[in-house]
Amino acid sequence: MEELSTIQKIAVMAMPLVFAIVFHEVAHGWVANRLGDPTARDLGRLTLNPIPHIDLIGTIIMPLMLFVLTDGRMLFGYAKPVPINPYNFKDPKKGMALSSLAGPGVNIVMAVICSFLLRVVMAGLEGMIPETVWSWFATPVTLMLGYGIIINVVLAVLNMIPIPPLDGSRVVYWLLPDRQAALYYRLEPYGTFILMGLIMLGVLGKIMTPLIRPLLGLLLGNGGF
């Protein structure tokens, strides 16, 4: 493959990232709405337009800093969390758990779709498109789909870690008896610091890798992308 320009690198990594985080947040709000909480809908957050979901730090500053600091090898970020009012659910604990599962769930679906487009559709198109067009088209699209798989898998696995306020913690909260759940959620103010500590100590990667590696091996194939 030909070396991509800086603009192409930003495009092939930024577009899958934006789609992944926007669909993730919209999925939370959509399921919440179906379960009886219209908060996200009423605030205009059930839209695939990325603008209402943009967070200055998580969607713009952090991804650009990561891109610069890693010489274009990494791009990651987050969007504004979709607001959910659990008291609108018949069963607040269950409603929050199901709404939270929707985000990682849609990321896995998107990773599977990207895998199908990469390994089936792109393979089928090769030879059908003139070589001059293919050489220009194949590299950025292949990389975009490959990064789409990676970003969605990482986002899904990361969010299922049961540390408040990540999505996995809502599921644990649902499964715990009320007294233990209340004690568990006392961790929430410290969740960000716990995550930062795990990252700095290299523990988070060790936790995620055993889950991420087989998923990427399955979706990307032995040859990667």
XYZ file of N, CA and C in Angstrom:
675
model
N 0.831 -1.199 0.000
C 0.000 0.000 0.000
C 0.869 1.255 0.000
N 0.379 2.275 -0.645
C 1.124 3.522 -0.675
C 1.009 4.238 0.668
N 2.055 5.014 0.986
C 2.049 5.800 2.225
C 0.979 6.879 2.133
N 0.186 7.012 3.188
C -0.874 8.004 3.205
C -0.333 9.353 3.640
N -0.953 10.403 3.128
C -0.615 11.744 3.582
C -1.215 11.966 4.964
N -0.817 13.071 5.625
C -1.340 13.368 6.960
C -2.855 13.516 6.935
N -3.369 14.193 5.929
C -4.823 14.381 5.809
C -5.517 13.045 5.659
N -4.955 12.138 4.852
C -5.558 10.822 4.675
C -5.525 10.021 5.970
N -4.417 10.124 6.703
C -4.320 9.418 7.983
C -5.394 9.895 8.949
N -5.568 11.224 9.018
C -6.594 11.774 9.903
C -7.973 11.275 9.479
N -8.219 11.251 8.168
C -9.528 10.830 7.663
C -9.808 9.368 7.966
N -8.828 8.494 7.707
C -9.101 7.066 7.882
C -9.220 6.675 9.355
N -8.662 7.477 10.253
C -8.795 7.175 11.674
C -9.924 7.976 12.329
N -10.104 9.227 11.916
C -11.092 10.088 12.561
C -12.521 9.680 12.217
N -12.766 9.344 10.962
C -14.141 9.005 10.574
C -14.672 7.773 11.307
N -13.914 6.662 11.385
C -14.410 5.524 12.172
C -14.597 5.870 13.642
N -13.720 6.719 14.186
C -13.846 7.119 15.585
C -15.135 7.889 15.818
N -15.414 8.864 14.967
C -16.624 9.674 15.124
C -17.868 8.795 15.007
N -17.900 7.924 13.987
C -19.053 7.034 13.834
C -19.220 6.138 15.056
N -18.095 5.611 15.576
C -18.164 4.680 16.709
C -18.734 5.356 17.950
N -18.247 6.558 18.269
C -18.696 7.193 19.508
C -20.101 7.781 19.367
N -20.454 8.254 18.169
C -21.798 8.798 17.965
C -22.837 7.683 18.043
N -22.609 6.578 17.330
C -23.550 5.458 17.379
C -23.638 4.890 18.787
N -22.518 4.866 19.503
C -22.491 4.375 20.881
C -23.434 5.197 21.761
N -23.322 6.513 21.688
C -24.153 7.374 22.522
C -25.614 7.351 22.092
N -25.859 7.360 20.783
C -27.245 7.321 20.296
C -27.924 6.018 20.719
N -27.168 4.918 20.721
C -27.740 3.630 21.145
C -28.206 3.688 22.593
N -27.405 4.324 23.454
C -27.830 4.491 24.855
C -29.184 5.203 24.912
N -29.264 6.336 24.228
C -30.474 7.145 24.273
C -31.669 6.480 23.621
N -31.421 5.756 22.517
C -32.515 5.093 21.798
C -33.152 4.015 22.665
N -32.321 3.188 23.300
C -32.851 2.131 24.161
C -33.545 2.738 25.380
N -32.951 3.783 25.949
C -33.591 4.455 27.086
C -34.967 4.972 26.695
N -35.070 5.549 25.521
C -36.349 6.071 25.039
C -37.376 4.947 24.890
N -36.927 3.807 24.362
C -37.823 2.667 24.193
C -38.291 2.120 25.546
N -37.461 2.307 26.567
C -37.804 1.793 27.894
C -38.569 2.812 28.739
N -38.832 3.989 28.169
C -39.679 4.949 28.869
C -39.033 6.252 29.274
N -37.739 6.431 28.963
C -37.077 7.689 29.323
C -36.809 8.520 28.063
N -37.578 9.594 27.843
C -37.424 10.401 26.631
C -36.394 11.525 26.747
N -35.571 11.520 27.811
C -34.675 12.643 28.079
C -33.771 12.939 26.882
N -33.093 11.936 26.378
C -32.182 12.135 25.248
C -32.934 12.596 24.003
N -34.098 12.003 23.780
C -34.914 12.402 22.620
C -35.338 13.847 22.725
N -35.802 14.247 23.896
C -36.293 15.618 24.083
C -35.170 16.646 23.936
N -33.939 16.251 24.234
C -32.804 17.158 24.129
C -32.122 17.087 22.766
N -32.732 16.373 21.828
C -32.189 16.300 20.469
C -30.943 15.456 20.336
N -30.738 14.489 21.241
C -29.538 13.680 21.205
C -29.730 12.351 20.482
N -30.918 12.068 19.979
C -31.121 10.853 19.194
C -30.916 11.169 17.718
N -29.780 11.721 17.400
C -29.444 12.093 16.032
C -28.055 11.579 15.698
N -27.869 11.191 14.436
C -26.549 10.741 13.986
C -25.689 11.912 13.523
N -26.251 13.122 13.575
C -25.451 14.318 13.322
C -24.428 14.436 14.452
N -23.126 14.399 14.161
C -22.133 14.384 15.241
C -22.055 15.668 16.062
N -22.531 16.785 15.518
C -22.332 18.081 16.186
C -22.913 18.115 17.601
N -24.169 17.662 17.843
C -24.688 17.708 19.225
C -23.934 16.800 20.192
N -23.175 15.848 19.660
C -22.480 14.888 20.515
C -21.022 15.286 20.786
N -20.545 16.329 20.113
C -19.125 16.681 20.222
C -18.791 17.213 21.608
N -17.739 16.669 22.178
C -17.171 17.163 23.435
C -15.821 17.786 23.089
N -15.613 19.023 23.496
C -14.405 19.751 23.097
C -13.133 18.967 23.436
N -13.081 18.421 24.649
C -11.891 17.678 25.062
C -11.849 16.301 24.408
N -12.921 15.537 24.597
C -12.906 14.131 24.187
C -13.005 13.884 22.704
N -13.666 14.780 21.969
C -13.875 14.553 20.546
C -12.882 15.301 19.670
N -12.291 16.364 20.194
C -11.394 17.180 19.366
C -9.972 17.220 19.933
N -9.818 17.739 21.159
C -8.474 17.977 21.692
C -7.722 16.674 21.944
N -8.342 15.732 22.662
C -7.646 14.488 22.985
C -7.267 13.675 21.747
N -8.185 13.481 20.780
C -7.783 12.744 19.573
C -6.641 13.409 18.815
N -6.672 14.748 18.704
C -5.595 15.437 17.993
C -4.266 15.303 18.734
N -4.312 15.389 20.062
C -3.087 15.229 20.836
C -2.521 13.823 20.683
N -3.394 12.817 20.743
C -2.943 11.440 20.557
C -2.349 11.247 19.169
N -2.981 11.845 18.162
C -2.492 11.717 16.792
C -1.093 12.305 16.661
N -0.904 13.485 17.249
C 0.399 14.153 17.160
C 1.455 13.411 17.975
N 1.108 13.032 19.217
C 2.078 12.411 20.109
C 2.500 11.016 19.654
N 1.620 10.322 18.917
C 1.947 8.967 18.455
C 2.307 8.932 16.978
N 2.536 10.119 16.395
C 2.890 10.215 14.978
C 1.860 9.526 14.084
N 0.598 9.734 14.426
C -0.478 9.225 13.584
C -0.816 7.762 13.780
N -0.255 7.127 14.818
C -0.509 5.698 15.013
C -1.742 5.442 15.882
N -2.213 6.453 16.604
C -3.336 6.246 17.513
C -4.283 7.436 17.468
N -5.562 7.123 17.490
C -6.583 8.167 17.556
C -7.746 7.612 18.354
N -8.086 8.269 19.461
C -9.180 7.775 20.284
C -9.832 8.944 20.999
N -11.068 8.761 21.434
C -11.761 9.839 22.102
C -13.129 9.414 22.591
N -13.941 10.402 22.962
C -15.279 10.120 23.461
C -16.178 11.306 23.151
N -17.480 11.075 23.241
C -18.472 12.120 22.987
C -19.133 12.526 24.302
N -19.981 13.543 24.233
C -20.766 13.916 25.405
C -21.687 12.748 25.769
N -21.717 12.338 27.019
C -22.638 11.265 27.409
C -24.083 11.672 27.152
N -24.870 10.730 26.652
C -26.289 10.988 26.446
C -26.984 11.014 27.807
N -27.760 12.055 28.109
C -28.431 12.140 29.417
C -29.548 11.109 29.543
N -29.561 10.408 30.653
C -30.588 9.409 30.942
C -31.087 9.627 32.364
N -32.387 9.645 32.521
C -33.007 9.792 33.844
C -33.577 8.438 34.262
N -32.904 7.722 35.148
C -33.347 6.368 35.502
C -34.714 6.324 36.170
N -35.155 7.452 36.725
C -36.440 7.453 37.420
C -37.620 7.411 36.453
N -37.341 7.523 35.156
C -38.397 7.363 34.169
C -38.630 5.899 33.799
N -37.741 5.007 34.255
C -37.898 3.580 33.974
C -38.794 2.933 35.036
N -39.517 1.911 34.627
C -40.307 1.142 35.601
C -39.374 0.479 36.612
N -38.263 -0.034 36.122
C -37.244 -0.634 36.976
C -35.941 0.120 36.699
N -35.604 1.134 37.538
C -34.443 1.984 37.235
C -33.135 1.227 37.052
N -32.852 0.241 37.903
C -31.594 -0.501 37.792
C -31.540 -1.287 36.482
N -32.608 -1.961 36.143
C -32.652 -2.736 34.902
C -32.606 -1.812 33.696
N -33.345 -0.713 33.746
C -33.361 0.227 32.629
C -31.988 0.811 32.353
N -31.270 1.180 33.414
C -29.917 1.714 33.238
C -28.974 0.657 32.675
N -29.114 -0.581 33.139
C -28.250 -1.654 32.659
C -28.470 -1.915 31.175
N -29.729 -2.019 30.760
C -30.024 -2.295 29.356
C -29.617 -1.121 28.462
N -29.856 0.097 28.931
C -29.446 1.279 28.160
C -27.925 1.320 28.026
N -27.228 0.952 29.089
C -25.765 0.963 29.061
C -25.220 -0.113 28.133
N -25.819 -1.291 28.137
C -25.370 -2.376 27.265
C -25.524 -2.038 25.787
N -26.464 -1.143 25.484
C -26.733 -0.809 24.086
C -25.516 -0.190 23.403
N -24.742 0.626 24.143
C -23.577 1.277 23.536
C -22.524 0.288 23.071
N -21.966 -0.545 23.989
C -21.012 -1.560 23.560
C -21.606 -2.536 22.545
N -22.899 -2.837 22.710
C -23.538 -3.763 21.769
C -23.518 -3.242 20.344
N -23.839 -1.958 20.166
C -23.848 -1.403 18.814
C -22.423 -1.288 18.264
N -21.437 -1.104 19.137
C -20.047 -1.078 18.672
C -19.619 -2.439 18.121
N -20.039 -3.517 18.776
C -19.723 -4.855 18.268
C -20.410 -5.087 16.923
N -21.656 -4.643 16.800
C -22.367 -4.774 15.516
C -21.636 -4.001 14.422
N -21.183 -2.791 14.734
C -20.457 -1.989 13.751
C -19.133 -2.647 13.364
N -18.456 -3.258 14.340
C -17.205 -3.961 14.041
C -17.463 -5.125 13.089
N -18.546 -5.851 13.303
C -18.898 -6.968 12.422
C -19.216 -6.470 11.013
N -19.939 -5.359 10.910
C -20.261 -4.786 9.596
C -18.982 -4.366 8.880
N -18.079 -3.699 9.601
C -16.799 -3.295 8.999
C -16.012 -4.517 8.528
N -16.056 -5.582 9.316
C -15.351 -6.812 8.942
C -15.926 -7.399 7.659
N -17.248 -7.409 7.558
C -17.890 -7.925 6.340
C -17.507 -7.085 5.124
N -17.549 -5.765 5.277
C -17.184 -4.886 4.160
C -15.720 -5.058 3.770
N -14.863 -5.240 4.770
C -13.434 -5.378 4.508
C -13.089 -6.708 3.867
N -13.608 -7.793 4.431
C -13.164 -9.125 4.034
C -13.989 -9.742 2.918
N -15.211 -9.243 2.727
C -16.076 -9.823 1.689
C -16.282 -8.838 0.545
N -16.779 -7.647 0.876
C -17.111 -6.682 -0.179
C -15.854 -6.179 -0.882
N -14.851 -5.758 -0.111
C -13.623 -5.252 -0.732
C -12.918 -6.332 -1.540
N -12.908 -7.555 -1.020
C -12.296 -8.661 -1.764
C -13.049 -8.930 -3.058
N -14.378 -8.782 -3.018
C -15.177 -9.002 -4.220
C -15.013 -7.900 -5.253
N -14.761 -6.667 -4.775
C -14.612 -5.548 -5.700
C -13.264 -5.555 -6.419
N -12.250 -6.128 -5.771
C -10.921 -6.157 -6.388
C -10.978 -6.960 -7.677
N -10.507 -6.401 -8.737
C -10.552 -7.031 -10.044
C -11.726 -6.561 -10.881
N -12.778 -6.052 -10.199
C -13.937 -5.530 -10.909
C -13.775 -4.049 -11.223
N -12.928 -3.373 -10.438
C -12.697 -1.939 -10.607
C -11.385 -1.737 -11.353
N -11.342 -0.825 -12.325
C -10.091 -0.571 -13.060
C -8.916 -0.333 -12.118
N -7.742 -0.824 -12.479
C -6.569 -0.768 -11.618
C -6.217 0.651 -11.196
N -6.364 1.599 -12.128
C -6.013 2.990 -11.786
C -6.927 3.545 -10.697
N -8.199 3.173 -10.732
C -9.150 3.610 -9.706
C -8.930 2.827 -8.415
N -8.696 1.526 -8.543
C -8.511 0.671 -7.382
C -7.316 1.091 -6.538
N -6.211 1.425 -7.176
C -4.996 1.796 -6.448
C -5.203 3.059 -5.619
N -6.075 3.936 -6.094
C -6.386 5.173 -5.357
C -7.428 4.935 -4.266
N -8.327 3.997 -4.528
C -9.495 3.766 -3.681
C -9.231 2.768 -2.548
N -8.476 1.723 -2.836
C -8.384 0.579 -1.930
C -7.670 0.907 -0.621
N -6.562 1.635 -0.691
C -5.765 1.858 0.516
C -6.531 2.613 1.600
N -7.077 3.805 1.322
C -7.787 4.513 2.404
C -9.031 3.785 2.898
N -9.781 3.146 1.981
C -11.012 2.466 2.394
C -10.686 1.234 3.239
N -9.672 0.474 2.825
C -9.258 -0.701 3.588
C -8.804 -0.302 4.987
N -7.992 0.740 5.081
C -7.532 1.207 6.389
C -8.695 1.740 7.228
N -9.618 2.443 6.607
C -10.756 2.993 7.333
C -11.596 1.870 7.944
N -11.840 0.829 7.165
C -12.625 -0.301 7.668
C -11.854 -1.052 8.752
N -10.543 -1.196 8.547
C -9.727 -1.865 9.555
C -9.720 -1.114 10.869
N -9.544 0.210 10.797
C -9.593 1.015 12.016
C -10.995 1.022 12.611
N -12.009 0.913 11.752
C -13.379 0.818 12.252
C -13.567 -0.412 13.122
N -12.975 -1.529 12.722
C -13.039 -2.743 13.529
C -12.318 -2.538 14.853
N -11.092 -2.042 14.779
C -10.270 -1.884 15.985
C -10.914 -0.923 16.981
N -11.326 0.246 16.500
C -11.889 1.270 17.394
C -13.165 0.780 18.056
N -14.043 0.135 17.285
C -15.306 -0.339 17.854
C -15.098 -1.465 18.860
N -14.167 -2.365 18.580
C -13.884 -3.449 19.529
C -13.286 -2.892 20.814
N -12.310 -1.994 20.685
C -11.681 -1.408 21.873
C -12.709 -0.627 22.690
N -13.558 0.146 22.008
C -14.573 0.939 22.711
C -15.552 0.034 23.454
N -15.962 -1.062 22.817
C -16.898 -1.987 23.461
C -16.278 -2.646 24.683
N -15.058 -3.157 24.530
C -14.396 -3.854 25.640
C -14.099 -2.888 26.787
N -13.575 -1.709 26.448
C -13.263 -0.720 27.482
C -14.494 -0.362 28.299
N -15.603 -0.131 27.615
C -16.804 0.309 28.319
C -17.458 -0.792 29.144
N -17.121 -2.055 28.892
C -17.698 -3.132 29.677
C -16.885 -3.445 30.932
N -15.764 -2.738 31.136
C -15.020 -2.895 32.387
C -15.897 -2.364 33.526
N -16.078 -3.143 34.590
C -17.039 -2.751 35.642
C -16.492 -1.739 36.636
N -16.031 -0.615 36.115
C -15.583 0.487 36.975
C -16.506 1.675 36.716
N -17.223 2.161 37.735
C -18.079 3.328 37.514
C -17.256 4.509 37.008
N -17.748 5.275 36.022
C -19.093 5.216 35.450
C -19.152 4.491 34.104
N -18.233 3.588 33.806
C -18.270 2.856 32.540
C -19.525 1.990 32.470
N -19.908 1.628 31.241
C -21.174 0.922 31.030
C -21.255 -0.392 31.797
N -20.140 -1.087 31.914
C -20.163 -2.363 32.622
C -20.573 -2.230 34.075
N -20.298 -1.075 34.662
C -20.664 -0.876 36.072
C -22.176 -0.838 36.256
N -22.905 -0.368 35.234
C -24.379 -0.326 35.342
C -24.940 -1.743 35.388
N -24.288 -2.651 34.670
C -24.744 -4.045 34.674
C -24.474 -4.673 36.039
N -23.281 -4.432 36.585
C -22.957 -4.952 37.913
C -23.924 -4.384 38.949
N -24.213 -3.089 38.848
C -25.140 -2.424 39.770
C -26.517 -3.088 39.735
N -26.958 -3.454 38.530
C -28.264 -4.120 38.350
C -28.270 -5.497 39.026
N -27.163 -6.218 38.904
C -27.107 -7.587 39.400
C -26.916 -7.672 40.915
N -26.362 -6.629 41.505
C -26.113 -6.641 42.942
C -27.382 -6.339 43.747
N -27.512 -6.916 44.938
C -28.598 -6.496 45.838
C -28.460 -5.010 46.163
N -29.558 -4.391 46.559
C -29.579 -2.942 46.719
C -28.487 -2.430 47.668
N -28.286 -3.108 48.788
C -27.311 -2.625 49.758
C -25.895 -2.678 49.182
N -25.548 -3.799 48.560
C -24.212 -3.938 47.959
C -24.054 -2.998 46.765
N -25.160 -2.792 46.017
C -25.102 -1.883 44.878
C -24.804 -0.455 45.330
N -25.414 -0.041 46.431
C -25.169 1.315 46.958
C -23.713 1.479 47.380
N -23.156 0.456 48.013
C -21.750 0.500 48.411
C -20.843 0.545 47.181
N -21.202 -0.266 46.192
C -20.411 -0.337 44.961
C -20.362 1.025 44.265
N -21.491 1.730 44.263
C -21.538 2.989 43.524
C -20.874 4.154 44.261
N -20.406 3.894 45.464
C -19.585 4.902 46.126
C -18.234 5.060 45.435
N -17.901 4.119 44.555
C -16.650 4.201 43.795
C -16.727 5.222 42.665
N -17.963 5.608 42.255
C -18.107 6.409 41.041
C -17.293 7.703 41.040
N -17.230 8.490 42.135
C -16.420 9.717 42.091
C -14.933 9.462 41.850
N -14.510 8.227 42.115
C -13.089 7.895 41.976
C -12.799 7.071 40.726
N -13.856 6.794 39.937
C -13.699 5.912 38.786
C -12.669 6.382 37.787
N -12.702 7.687 37.467
C -11.744 8.227 36.494
C -10.312 8.075 36.993
N -10.105 8.311 38.276
C -8.759 8.199 38.850
C -8.296 6.740 38.865
N -9.247 5.828 39.117
C -8.908 4.400 39.085
C -8.473 3.993 37.685
N -9.226 4.445 36.682
C -8.879 4.127 35.297
C -7.519 4.700 34.918
N -7.274 5.943 35.293
C -5.978 6.574 34.992
C -4.839 5.808 35.651
N -5.076 5.364 36.900
C -4.057 4.595 37.590
C -3.778 3.272 36.899
N -4.849 2.598 36.449
C -4.684 1.327 35.743
C -3.928 1.516 34.437
N -4.197 2.640 33.752
C -3.487 2.930 32.494
C -2.011 3.186 32.771
N -1.718 4.022 33.755
C -0.337 4.383 34.059
C 0.480 3.175 34.522
N -0.169 2.248 35.220
C 0.523 1.061 35.707
C 0.591 -0.056 34.655
N -0.063 0.166 33.513
C -0.063 -0.835 32.455
C -1.004 -1.993 32.723
N -1.877 -1.837 33.722
C -2.788 -2.918 34.098
C -3.985 -2.986 33.156
N -4.483 -1.819 32.727
C -5.675 -1.790 31.892
C -5.463 -2.565 30.598
N -4.289 -2.380 29.983
C -3.992 -3.112 28.754
C -3.979 -4.612 28.970
N -3.454 -5.048 30.127
C -3.408 -6.479 30.436
C -4.801 -7.046 30.660
N -5.703 -6.212 31.181
C -7.079 -6.648 31.389
C -7.809 -6.770 30.051
N -7.594 -5.790 29.163
C -8.346 -5.733 27.920
C -7.811 -6.656 26.829
N -6.498 -6.837 26.772
C -5.886 -7.580 25.669
C -6.440 -8.991 25.485
N -6.639 -9.779 26.548
C -7.168 -11.135 26.339
C -8.552 -11.156 25.703
N -9.301 -10.071 25.839
C -10.624 -9.982 25.208
C -10.531 -9.384 23.812
N -9.692 -8.382 23.662
C -9.581 -7.692 22.380
C -8.910 -8.566 21.325
N -7.840 -9.251 21.699
C -7.035 -9.990 20.724
C -7.840 -11.044 19.951
N -8.618 -11.918 20.633
C -9.386 -12.907 19.853
C -10.476 -12.277 18.985
N -11.086 -11.192 19.486
C -12.108 -10.522 18.678
C -11.503 -9.923 17.410
N -10.351 -9.265 17.545
C -9.702 -8.692 16.369
C -9.202 -9.783 15.439
N -8.706 -10.887 16.001
C -8.270 -11.993 15.158
C -9.417 -12.560 14.336
N -10.599 -12.639 14.954
C -11.777 -13.146 14.255
C -12.270 -12.191 13.185
N -12.313 -10.892 13.522
C -12.902 -9.911 12.605
C -11.942 -9.414 11.527
N -10.668 -9.300 11.878
C -9.684 -8.830 10.895
C -9.132 -9.973 10.043
N -9.151 -11.168 10.580
C -8.568 -12.307 9.866
C -7.082 -12.407 10.170
N -6.497 -13.489 9.768
C -5.075 -13.737 10.064
C -4.148 -12.711 9.434
N -4.592 -12.150 8.330
C -3.716 -11.222 7.614
C -3.823 -9.795 8.064
N -4.720 -9.525 9.042
C -4.887 -8.136 9.468
C -5.522 -7.321 8.359
N -5.107 -6.084 8.207
C -5.662 -5.232 7.142
C -4.585 -4.331 6.620
